[in-house]
XYZ file of C-alpha atoms in Angstrom:
707
model
C 0.362 21.222 30.731
C 2.317 24.447 31.306
C 6.118 24.639 31.341
C 6.274 25.027 35.121
C 4.377 21.776 35.702
C 6.482 19.962 33.148
C 9.811 20.922 34.672
C 8.589 20.177 38.205
C 7.743 16.674 37.012
C 11.166 16.278 35.398
C 12.870 17.496 38.560
C 10.965 14.935 40.620
C 11.961 12.255 38.144
C 15.621 13.215 38.273
C 15.584 12.952 42.063
C 14.560 9.303 42.067
C 17.105 6.559 42.471
C 15.988 5.394 39.107
C 16.037 3.209 36.072
C 14.901 4.839 32.879
C 14.863 3.778 29.294
C 16.341 0.420 29.942
C 14.646 -2.185 32.016
C 13.987 -3.750 35.357
C 15.994 -6.879 35.915
C 17.952 -8.612 38.630
C 21.272 -7.840 36.969
C 20.358 -5.553 34.117
C 23.844 -5.143 32.682
C 24.326 -8.933 32.430
C 21.697 -9.231 29.689
C 22.802 -10.107 26.192
C 22.048 -7.741 23.284
C 22.542 -8.184 19.547
C 21.144 -5.197 17.642
C 23.966 -2.647 17.857
C 26.597 -4.804 16.123
C 24.581 -7.780 14.881
C 26.602 -9.964 17.271
C 26.072 -10.943 20.894
C 27.433 -8.818 23.730
C 26.692 -8.419 27.387
C 24.744 -5.175 27.711
C 27.405 -3.584 29.903
C 30.065 -4.288 27.252
C 28.081 -3.546 24.089
C 30.214 -1.256 21.891
C 27.070 0.529 20.636
C 24.837 1.914 23.377
C 21.625 -0.107 23.510
C 18.433 0.453 25.461
C 16.578 -2.669 26.525
C 12.993 -3.205 27.607
C 12.904 -6.777 28.892
C 10.187 -9.276 29.695
C 9.978 -8.307 33.364
C 9.392 -4.672 32.522
C 6.840 -5.570 29.865
C 4.920 -7.650 32.403
C 5.055 -4.869 34.986
C 3.724 -2.265 32.565
C 1.059 -4.419 30.830
C 0.967 -2.318 27.665
C -1.928 -2.718 25.259
C 0.185 -2.191 22.122
C 3.738 -1.564 20.959
C 2.973 2.176 20.743
C 1.811 2.122 24.363
C 4.934 0.245 25.479
C 7.465 2.496 23.747
C 5.727 5.734 24.770
C 5.424 4.615 28.385
C 8.807 3.006 28.983
C 11.228 5.308 27.154
C 11.575 9.060 26.793
C 12.817 9.069 23.190
C 9.554 8.247 21.411
C 6.443 10.217 20.558
C 3.262 9.037 18.842
C 0.340 10.751 17.174
C -1.957 7.871 16.229
C -4.479 8.311 13.416
C -6.161 6.282 10.677
C -2.947 6.549 8.684
C -0.712 4.963 11.332
C 1.082 5.510 14.599
C 2.811 8.823 13.789
C 5.943 7.519 15.504
C 8.979 9.739 16.099
C 12.368 8.862 17.556
C 14.570 11.762 18.641
C 12.866 14.105 16.175
C 12.777 11.893 13.072
C 9.657 10.116 11.872
C 8.631 6.564 11.142
C 10.217 6.384 7.698
C 13.653 6.936 9.293
C 13.181 4.252 11.962
C 13.957 0.661 11.035
C 11.704 -1.832 12.829
C 12.900 -5.420 13.033
C 11.249 -8.550 14.373
C 13.943 -11.045 15.374
C 16.360 -9.132 13.161
C 14.103 -9.093 10.067
C 12.404 -6.017 8.611
C 8.656 -5.735 9.036
C 6.684 -4.705 5.972
C 3.687 -2.419 5.901
C 2.853 1.099 4.842
C -0.154 2.908 6.236
C 0.139 6.421 4.831
C 3.923 6.026 4.757
C 4.075 4.352 8.156
C 4.474 0.797 9.377
C 1.432 -0.668 11.091
C 2.667 -1.600 14.569
C -0.480 -3.679 15.059
C 1.429 -6.400 13.168
C 3.357 -7.025 16.407
C 1.621 -8.976 19.171
C 2.670 -7.342 22.484
C 1.991 -10.594 24.384
C 4.619 -12.440 22.322
C 7.501 -10.018 22.973
C 10.438 -11.247 25.030
C 12.329 -7.952 24.957
C 12.893 -4.833 22.852
C 16.336 -3.519 21.905
C 16.677 0.102 20.800
C 19.746 1.554 19.070
C 19.712 5.262 18.259
C 21.370 6.954 15.343
C 22.254 6.010 11.782
C 22.835 2.275 11.359
C 22.755 2.044 7.574
C 26.198 0.414 7.423
C 24.755 -2.682 9.077
C 21.046 -2.488 8.269
C 20.759 -0.428 5.091
C 18.010 2.024 4.177
C 15.546 3.378 6.769
C 18.011 3.129 9.666
C 18.772 6.871 9.917
C 17.080 7.718 13.229
C 17.725 4.292 14.728
C 16.676 0.662 14.980
C 14.006 -1.056 17.082
C 14.468 -4.814 17.279
C 11.511 -6.773 18.672
C 12.800 -10.064 20.084
C 9.950 -12.558 20.297
C 9.583 -15.300 22.880
C 11.055 -18.649 21.891
C 9.271 -21.811 22.985
C 11.126 -25.059 23.715
C 8.331 -27.215 25.044
C 6.681 -30.564 24.486
C 3.294 -28.850 24.549
C 2.452 -25.247 25.388
C -1.041 -23.750 25.326
C -1.579 -20.148 26.403
C -4.398 -17.623 26.439
C -4.407 -13.938 27.373
C -7.568 -11.840 27.263
C -7.416 -8.115 28.003
C -10.429 -5.792 28.249
C -10.649 -2.056 28.855
C -12.997 0.867 28.435
C -14.294 1.981 25.021
C -14.697 -1.621 23.913
C -10.946 -2.223 23.858
C -10.306 -5.978 23.535
C -6.905 -7.634 23.109
C -6.785 -11.384 22.589
C -3.693 -13.596 22.369
C -3.511 -17.365 21.890
C -0.448 -19.510 21.418
C 0.090 -23.198 20.716
C 3.582 -24.688 20.726
C 4.346 -28.330 19.967
C 7.699 -30.071 19.734
C 8.026 -33.606 18.383
C 11.583 -34.830 18.051
C 13.565 -32.408 15.944
C 10.538 -30.488 14.658
C 8.782 -27.705 16.549
C 5.769 -25.575 15.713
C 4.406 -22.364 17.195
C 1.047 -20.947 16.141
C 0.124 -17.453 17.300
C -3.239 -15.700 17.037
C -3.964 -12.115 18.048
C -7.068 -9.939 17.868
C -7.216 -6.220 18.618
C -10.452 -4.238 18.694
C -11.575 -0.829 19.919
C -14.912 0.954 19.606
C -12.983 4.224 19.393
C -13.902 7.470 21.152
C -14.649 11.119 20.568
C -12.952 13.657 22.822
C -14.734 16.591 21.181
C -17.472 17.213 18.639
C -15.975 20.595 17.736
C -14.343 20.927 14.330
C -12.453 23.778 12.712
C -12.861 22.944 9.008
C -11.363 26.090 7.509
C -8.960 27.080 10.312
C -11.079 30.155 10.995
C -13.259 31.416 13.817
C -16.211 29.499 12.343
C -16.535 26.208 14.241
C -18.722 23.156 13.757
C -19.979 21.972 17.136
C -21.691 18.689 16.217
C -19.124 16.889 14.063
C -19.305 13.090 14.058
C -15.558 12.675 13.539
C -13.960 10.616 16.290
C -10.600 11.195 17.935
C -9.840 7.497 17.392
C -12.090 5.520 15.054
C -13.494 2.081 15.707
C -11.113 -0.526 14.356
C -10.462 -4.262 14.332
C -7.427 -6.251 13.299
C -6.439 -9.900 13.599
C -3.424 -11.985 12.705
C -2.570 -15.677 12.440
C 1.122 -16.603 12.321
C 2.883 -19.944 12.086
C 6.554 -20.867 12.490
C 8.002 -24.328 11.831
C 11.534 -25.169 12.930
C 13.569 -28.281 12.103
C 16.924 -29.204 13.646
C 18.282 -31.979 11.381
C 21.581 -31.819 13.283
C 22.836 -30.215 16.459
C 24.260 -27.044 14.906
C 21.810 -26.551 12.060
C 18.349 -24.978 12.316
C 15.989 -24.579 9.368
C 12.716 -22.683 9.533
C 9.666 -21.657 7.544
C 7.101 -19.138 8.718
C 4.224 -17.031 7.489
C 1.354 -14.882 8.636
C -1.961 -13.420 7.486
C -3.115 -10.042 8.831
C -6.366 -8.109 8.320
C -7.409 -4.687 9.576
C -10.441 -2.454 9.090
C -10.990 1.100 10.304
C -14.680 2.029 10.550
C -15.325 5.711 9.881
C -18.592 7.373 10.944
C -20.304 9.672 8.475
C -21.738 13.055 9.444
C -23.686 15.799 7.690
C -20.942 18.294 6.792
C -19.626 17.592 3.324
C -16.572 19.793 3.949
C -15.215 17.643 6.770
C -17.076 14.702 8.286
C -18.946 12.931 5.470
C -17.272 9.543 4.970
C -18.323 7.156 2.202
C -15.769 4.380 2.734
C -13.856 2.548 5.466
C -10.156 1.717 5.314
C -9.107 -1.913 4.982
C -5.660 -3.537 4.970
C -4.546 -7.035 3.966
C -1.029 -8.203 4.843
C 0.705 -11.514 4.248
C 4.189 -12.953 4.411
C 6.111 -16.153 3.732
C 9.726 -16.740 4.758
C 12.265 -19.539 4.944
C 15.880 -19.814 5.959
C 18.417 -21.433 8.186
C 21.303 -20.907 10.557
C 24.452 -23.023 10.768
C 26.361 -22.602 14.004
C 30.120 -22.850 13.710
C 32.676 -22.854 16.515
C 31.837 -20.652 19.487
C 29.448 -17.868 18.505
C 30.314 -17.985 14.803
C 27.535 -18.760 12.344
C 26.249 -18.510 8.776
C 22.623 -17.476 8.217
C 20.405 -17.392 5.140
C 16.913 -15.873 4.790
C 14.444 -15.381 1.936
C 11.062 -13.738 2.364
C 8.089 -12.285 0.513
C 5.796 -9.696 2.070
C 2.619 -8.041 0.863
C 0.721 -5.010 2.144
C -2.504 -4.052 0.350
C -4.660 -1.028 1.179
C -8.338 -0.808 0.119
C -11.277 1.554 0.284
C -14.301 -0.435 1.478
C -17.304 1.623 0.394
C -20.171 2.227 2.832
C -22.220 4.559 0.584
C -22.592 5.199 -3.141
C -19.417 7.016 -4.185
C -18.298 8.594 -7.449
C -14.516 8.483 -7.642
C -11.583 7.709 -9.923
C -11.745 4.120 -11.105
C -10.810 1.671 -13.815
C -13.312 0.924 -16.602
C -12.245 -1.251 -19.533
C -8.617 -0.839 -18.451
C -8.766 2.985 -18.497
C -8.784 5.417 -15.562
C -12.002 7.423 -15.593
C -13.542 10.027 -13.321
C -16.832 9.621 -11.444
C -16.921 5.842 -11.570
C -19.716 4.637 -9.237
C -18.881 2.322 -6.329
C -21.608 0.826 -4.156
C -21.717 -0.294 -0.494
C -19.730 -3.490 0.008
C -17.475 -2.948 -3.004
C -13.715 -2.469 -2.537
C -11.138 -0.546 -4.513
C -7.421 -1.217 -4.163
C -5.435 1.941 -3.439
C -2.006 0.351 -3.216
C -0.599 -3.146 -3.279
C 3.010 -3.179 -2.095
C 5.101 -6.319 -2.356
C 8.670 -6.905 -1.254
C 11.072 -9.764 -1.961
C 14.293 -10.022 0.066
C 17.225 -12.444 0.141
C 19.910 -12.031 2.808
C 23.111 -13.901 3.620
C 25.156 -13.206 6.750
C 28.173 -14.715 8.480
C 30.017 -13.982 11.729
C 33.593 -15.267 12.140
C 36.136 -15.014 14.946
C 39.575 -13.961 13.687
C 42.958 -13.833 15.401
C 44.213 -10.853 17.433
C 40.891 -9.938 19.026
C 38.871 -9.454 15.818
C 35.323 -10.556 15.028
C 34.232 -10.208 11.408
C 30.637 -9.854 10.201
C 29.917 -9.924 6.478
C 26.770 -10.169 4.438
C 24.862 -9.483 1.251
C 21.269 -8.470 0.508
C 19.002 -8.227 -2.499
C 15.638 -6.469 -2.328
C 12.892 -5.970 -4.913
C 9.951 -3.625 -4.287
C 6.788 -3.614 -6.378
C 3.963 -1.084 -6.039
C 0.635 -1.524 -7.786
C -1.714 1.462 -7.496
C -4.053 1.602 -10.503
C -5.632 4.999 -9.703
C -2.699 6.600 -7.880
C 0.356 5.909 -10.046
C 0.734 6.765 -13.707
C 0.894 3.487 -15.618
C -0.628 1.588 -12.690
C 2.570 0.140 -11.181
C 6.251 0.847 -10.489
C 9.155 -1.221 -9.175
C 12.568 -0.765 -7.606
C 15.487 -2.978 -6.569
C 18.472 -2.611 -4.260
C 21.538 -4.823 -3.884
C 24.055 -4.421 -1.070
C 27.121 -5.971 0.539
C 28.582 -5.052 3.902
C 31.464 -5.899 6.198
C 32.096 -5.075 9.861
C 35.033 -5.750 12.171
C 34.923 -5.654 15.962
C 38.470 -5.170 17.250
C 39.484 -5.393 20.920
C 43.201 -4.607 21.226
C 42.880 -4.533 25.021
C 40.304 -5.570 27.592
C 39.340 -1.924 28.089
C 38.946 -0.883 24.447
C 36.656 -2.019 21.662
C 36.524 -0.455 18.192
C 33.829 -1.485 15.719
C 33.976 -0.313 12.105
C 31.677 -1.204 9.231
C 31.096 -0.335 5.583
C 28.163 -1.008 3.238
C 28.134 -0.773 -0.555
C 24.633 -0.222 -1.947
C 23.435 -0.223 -5.546
C 19.940 1.080 -6.273
C 18.088 0.825 -9.578
C 17.400 4.570 -9.754
C 20.293 6.106 -7.788
C 23.383 4.008 -8.428
C 26.214 3.157 -5.996
C 26.760 4.475 -2.485
C 29.271 3.695 0.310
C 28.045 4.046 3.907
C 30.540 3.793 6.818
C 30.198 3.550 10.602
C 32.728 3.626 13.469
C 31.983 3.059 17.165
C 34.306 2.842 20.143
C 33.919 1.945 23.796
C 36.443 2.466 26.587
C 35.929 0.816 29.981
C 37.457 1.825 33.294
C 36.045 -0.155 36.194
C 32.329 0.564 36.310
C 32.553 3.485 33.883
C 31.850 3.132 30.150
C 32.583 5.810 27.564
C 31.018 5.265 24.126
C 31.288 7.280 20.931
C 29.838 6.754 17.452
C 30.116 8.329 14.034
C 27.957 6.858 11.325
C 26.428 7.772 8.019
C 22.937 6.995 6.819
C 21.633 6.545 3.297
C 17.991 6.272 2.259
C 16.623 6.205 -1.259
C 13.166 7.649 -1.944
C 10.418 5.058 -1.796
C 8.231 4.344 -4.840
C 5.394 6.148 -3.039
C 7.489 9.267 -2.471
C 8.489 9.277 -6.122
C 5.287 8.396 -7.951
C 2.230 8.355 -5.680
C -0.511 10.970 -5.570
C -3.546 10.822 -3.311
C -6.259 12.863 -1.624
C -7.217 13.022 2.059
C -10.509 14.426 3.205
C -9.989 15.864 6.652
C -11.412 19.340 7.255
C -11.465 19.952 3.536
C -9.590 18.329 0.658
C -5.806 17.850 0.887
C -3.868 16.828 -2.224
C -0.578 14.948 -1.698
C 1.931 14.617 -4.525
C 4.934 12.418 -5.207
C 8.043 13.881 -6.784
C 10.198 12.092 -9.364
C 12.878 14.739 -8.885
C 13.726 13.649 -5.339
C 17.317 12.884 -4.358
C 18.447 10.196 -1.886
C 18.712 11.245 1.735
C 22.012 11.051 3.592
C 22.959 11.652 7.185
C 25.913 12.088 9.517
C 25.299 11.013 13.097
C 27.592 11.737 16.060
C 27.084 10.652 19.651
C 29.146 10.616 22.824
C 27.955 9.127 26.071
C 29.025 7.890 29.458
C 27.544 5.300 31.784
C 28.434 4.707 35.445
C 27.275 1.886 37.690
C 27.565 1.890 41.481
C 26.047 -1.264 42.900
C 22.352 -1.286 42.051
C 22.361 2.283 40.735
C 23.238 3.236 37.143
C 23.247 6.620 35.448
C 23.933 7.399 31.786
C 24.122 10.552 29.696
C 24.380 10.683 25.903
C 24.595 13.679 23.602
C 23.935 13.351 19.883
C 23.797 15.317 16.655
C 22.160 14.003 13.482
C 22.521 16.016 10.282
C 20.264 14.824 7.464
C 21.017 16.035 3.967
C 18.289 16.281 1.324
C 15.738 15.211 3.925
C 12.403 14.259 2.355
C 9.339 15.769 3.949
C 5.805 16.715 3.014
C 5.792 20.473 2.507
C 2.846 22.726 1.720
C 3.316 24.292 -1.718
C 1.356 26.939 -3.651
C -1.581 25.407 -5.488
C -0.262 26.916 -8.716
C 2.620 24.392 -8.615
C 0.293 21.371 -8.670
C -0.691 19.677 -11.957
C -3.659 21.611 -13.429
C -5.689 18.456 -14.093
C -5.450 17.384 -10.423
C -6.351 20.891 -9.249
C -9.427 20.934 -11.452
C -10.431 17.437 -10.389
C -10.062 17.759 -6.574
C -10.102 21.539 -5.876
C -7.953 21.097 -2.739
C -7.662 23.646 0.060
C -4.062 22.519 0.618
C -1.453 20.941 -1.660
C 1.448 19.081 -0.075
C 4.358 17.595 -1.990
C 7.355 15.456 -1.090
C 10.411 17.703 -1.288
C 14.075 17.500 -0.323
C 14.777 19.953 2.476
C 18.049 21.800 1.971
C 19.183 20.732 5.436
C 17.767 19.212 8.580
C 19.515 18.818 11.914
C 18.479 17.209 15.152
C 20.513 17.403 18.321
C 19.811 16.580 21.905
C 20.682 14.885 25.167
C 19.286 11.705 26.720
C 19.663 11.149 30.459
C 18.665 7.993 32.283
C 18.970 6.733 35.840
C 17.939 3.420 37.303
C 17.917 1.553 40.574
C 17.234 -2.169 40.774
C 16.671 -3.706 44.177
C 15.348 -7.053 45.331
C 11.712 -5.987 45.547
C 11.793 -2.339 44.496
C 12.833 -0.836 41.202
C 12.554 2.768 40.118
C 13.521 4.760 37.091
C 13.446 8.003 35.176
C 14.485 9.272 31.770
C 14.660 12.686 30.164
C 15.233 13.659 26.534
C 15.974 17.152 25.291
C 15.604 17.714 21.545
C 16.008 20.594 19.153
C 15.795 20.685 15.365
C 16.793 23.024 12.586
C 15.475 22.537 9.039
C 15.485 24.737 5.956
C 13.700 24.390 2.628
C 13.820 26.400 -0.580
C 10.741 28.615 -1.037
C 10.005 28.786 -4.762
C 7.747 31.831 -4.441
C 10.203 33.929 -2.412
C 13.278 32.360 -4.040
C 15.017 32.015 -0.710
C 15.628 29.470 2.047
C 12.906 29.382 4.673
C 13.029 27.908 8.172
C 10.509 25.122 8.767
C 9.684 22.870 11.681
C 10.169 19.133 11.575
C 6.609 18.081 12.257
C 5.943 16.626 15.697
C 9.116 17.843 17.402
C 8.921 18.416 21.193
C 11.802 19.982 23.112
C 11.244 17.992 26.306
C 10.035 14.451 27.011
C 10.334 12.332 30.111
C 9.261 9.104 31.755
C 9.177 7.893 35.363
C 8.378 4.577 36.984
C 8.605 2.672 40.263
C 7.567 -0.898 41.018
C 7.306 -3.112 44.097
C 6.734 -6.855 44.259
C 6.402 -9.400 47.061
C 5.581 -13.107 47.269
C 3.069 -14.121 49.917
C 3.897 -17.781 50.332
C 4.031 -20.123 47.337
C 0.596 -19.379 45.918
C 0.406 -15.627 45.499
C 2.730 -12.875 44.301
C 1.717 -9.228 44.101
C 3.389 -6.532 42.009
C 2.445 -2.850 41.870
C 3.861 -0.264 39.501
C 3.304 3.414 38.820
C 4.370 4.922 35.507
C 4.377 8.481 34.182
C 5.159 9.974 30.778
C 5.231 13.616 29.838
C 5.916 15.866 26.879
C 6.146 19.572 26.214
C 4.416 21.196 23.225
C 4.853 19.487 19.844
C 5.482 21.798 16.875
C 3.999 21.509 13.369
C 4.252 23.450 10.099
C 0.486 23.786 9.763
C -2.801 23.084 11.591
C -1.568 24.189 15.004
C 0.773 22.709 17.592
C 0.101 19.766 19.897
C -0.345 20.554 23.592
C 2.032 19.300 26.257
C 0.753 16.675 28.664
C 1.386 14.350 31.605
C -0.132 10.846 31.677
C 0.119 8.639 34.775
C -0.731 4.970 35.122
C -0.930 2.371 37.907
C -0.753 -1.354 37.209
C -1.075 -4.380 39.489
C -0.054 -7.958 38.730
C -1.286 -11.035 40.575
C 0.396 -14.417 40.087
C -1.964 -16.997 41.550
C -1.459 -20.656 42.393
C 1.568 -22.892 42.105
C 1.911 -25.740 39.629
C 4.657 -27.198 37.486
C 2.426 -27.169 34.421
C -0.183 -24.447 34.990
C 0.355 -20.731 35.611
C -2.267 -18.042 36.182
C -1.816 -14.297 36.118
C -4.285 -11.447 36.531
C -3.401 -7.834 35.707
C -5.549 -4.811 36.495
C -4.884 -1.114 36.436
C -5.893 2.453 35.727
C -4.480 4.365 32.771
C -4.468 8.188 32.775
C -5.174 8.454 36.499
C -5.697 12.231 36.443
C -8.090 12.106 33.457
C -6.179 14.358 31.074
C -8.018 14.798 27.738
C -6.907 16.942 24.817
C -10.079 18.544 23.417
C -8.458 20.484 20.587
C -10.968 20.741 17.670
C -10.775 18.130 14.922
C -8.557 19.161 12.053
C -5.862 20.555 14.351
C -2.944 18.669 15.875
C -3.272 16.928 19.231
C -0.614 16.394 21.860
C -2.178 13.031 22.758
C -5.274 11.085 21.727
C -5.926 9.494 25.141
C -9.667 9.247 26.035
C -9.113 10.027 29.701
C -9.161 7.713 32.699
C -9.476 4.101 31.556
C -9.812 0.907 33.594
C -8.368 -2.328 32.217
C -7.832 -5.936 33.272
C -6.351 -9.077 31.745
C -6.240 -12.785 32.542
C -3.483 -15.161 31.397
C -3.687 -18.950 31.644
C -0.756 -21.063 30.450
C -0.278 -24.832 30.296
C 3.305 -25.955 29.726
C 3.901 -29.717 29.594
C 7.600 -29.707 28.872
C 10.655 -27.589 29.391
C 10.429 -24.081 30.772
C 9.812 -21.349 28.211
C 13.201 -20.254 27.012
C 14.077 -16.671 26.228
C 16.132 -15.818 23.174
C 19.438 -15.572 25.054
C 20.462 -16.724 28.485
C 23.574 -15.613 30.238
C 24.536 -19.215 30.916
C 24.846 -20.081 27.231
C 26.821 -16.968 26.309
C 30.572 -17.412 26.113
C 32.993 -14.502 26.185
C 34.549 -13.619 22.860
C 35.893 -10.090 23.053
C 37.258 -9.682 26.571
C 33.730 -9.785 27.963
C 33.174 -11.091 31.435
C 30.576 -13.848 31.521
């Protein structure tokens, strides 16, 4: 897409009476949010600006995955999906700087340094809360770009049985099943999800050496065939009115099937990728007076990554407890590449104090263990972090709220660190002015410090850890205003995020790699984790929304620029580099209409557009700009107290845009072109109505908030 087309689309979007990155709802600003401060606030009075994608918007969009939902319903995210993960970015910073929570708890998983968003069942999401900017004072490491909190649906029912089956082109199947049972004070919810795709190939052209010589019959796919499934269970016990205890766990499996071609330099594959995840958690929450509470959680998570061999392969392996070269592996055998385990214990309390103060305080302990027999010297490494934090929300007047927090972190390798944050909100009628200054702190992960691995793309790439890395820090500033006039709301936020000692993969001269690894792999490129001397992101987010009785419409626009510098050892000077994946302009547009025809049929229609300008990369070319448009229809059929039926059908990528850039170079988007999809949901609910996480009716004002 050329620049002219992009800006025409943005101009059209800006002209809509619109609703952008937040959501469609009857009274959108009356929703309750928790992520920005860790305490409950009405959205309109949240001291920290929060974007919300609620259940109604999720149903109207009918996204196939969390990546699809975030890319389609906000303008701040970009994705570049591959075998190694989602390639997620948020306002210019990548996945490792974005903290992803499920019901306030960190997810665990590392696919090439990225969380696997397939762990999250899109059919079990009640709403998504998004907070931008450094939030390390409250949430610790990883929360430098921002926080995404996935709030799952809560079930308060005698018996609930639900099934959703979604099918689309290219063998794309999404299956969700849920079973909820409540007997007395004990409730259980079992969730199953299956995701499968046959994958697709947008081009058979490959540029293996980044030269004019092209392969025209490569078997590499744009997106490989893959399957993943998950079973999760949560048990809840309420021994008394104000006390809830829980235990939960899940098992997750994923395999990526890679076709093998005839060109040894690029498309010959001798193994598939396989992932095994598991988790166990337990905890409880004691409600005190009002909204005060004490909460305790303990959890263990595992993420293991394997090569599942499909042909005879000679590779590094363990024989008699010693790493040896050219160890034979045969079809059906597996080799563990990394086994990451995490133990966490958290304690948190929220207490109302006199004179308009609300205090949050907590402590955390985290232990990380990485086992990688052929990728880490010695076979395994470990790390631990302990932290304590405190936050005060102070409302001296009805119009003003000031929230300040401080975290003290001790890390095994990097010692003590203080991380502060201050936010303020001033209200005048329907106008809100919000400002934030916060610091971020992120220690290098065990993989960034110790891991080394090889990727065979269009040639051999060698990736190296770096034990000389320093922790990353950041200073984040934002200032924004929001104005509401009846059903119309507009907001504008400017931000600046300065990351010090930012860790990034940087191409280095082969002469700087260990000689034994050079001789063993003979790579065409060597990339190493390095601290950039400086990295800055700055931009503006604009959103508008209109919410009527039957019609809703919205638009969002994000402008982003970055500035990063790294020391060039060969030239002995600072060199400008691009933060991979950065796009200057991104936008999203949507409009929906719904109408009930009697008691037995309700129709909803929505059109959604997302667009991006060119994405910049340090190597292997830039990603093209694009526009993707989608139409979705929802059909609620029948009327029964216990049974509900819903059919969804739509067309994704209406105008059939396909990026046919040769394999080995960066893509703007991996979409396969126009795709038809449909889903059917059947739900039996013999009990109380499904209850969302928070209802306005059970929220009582604490800090001069209007209920």
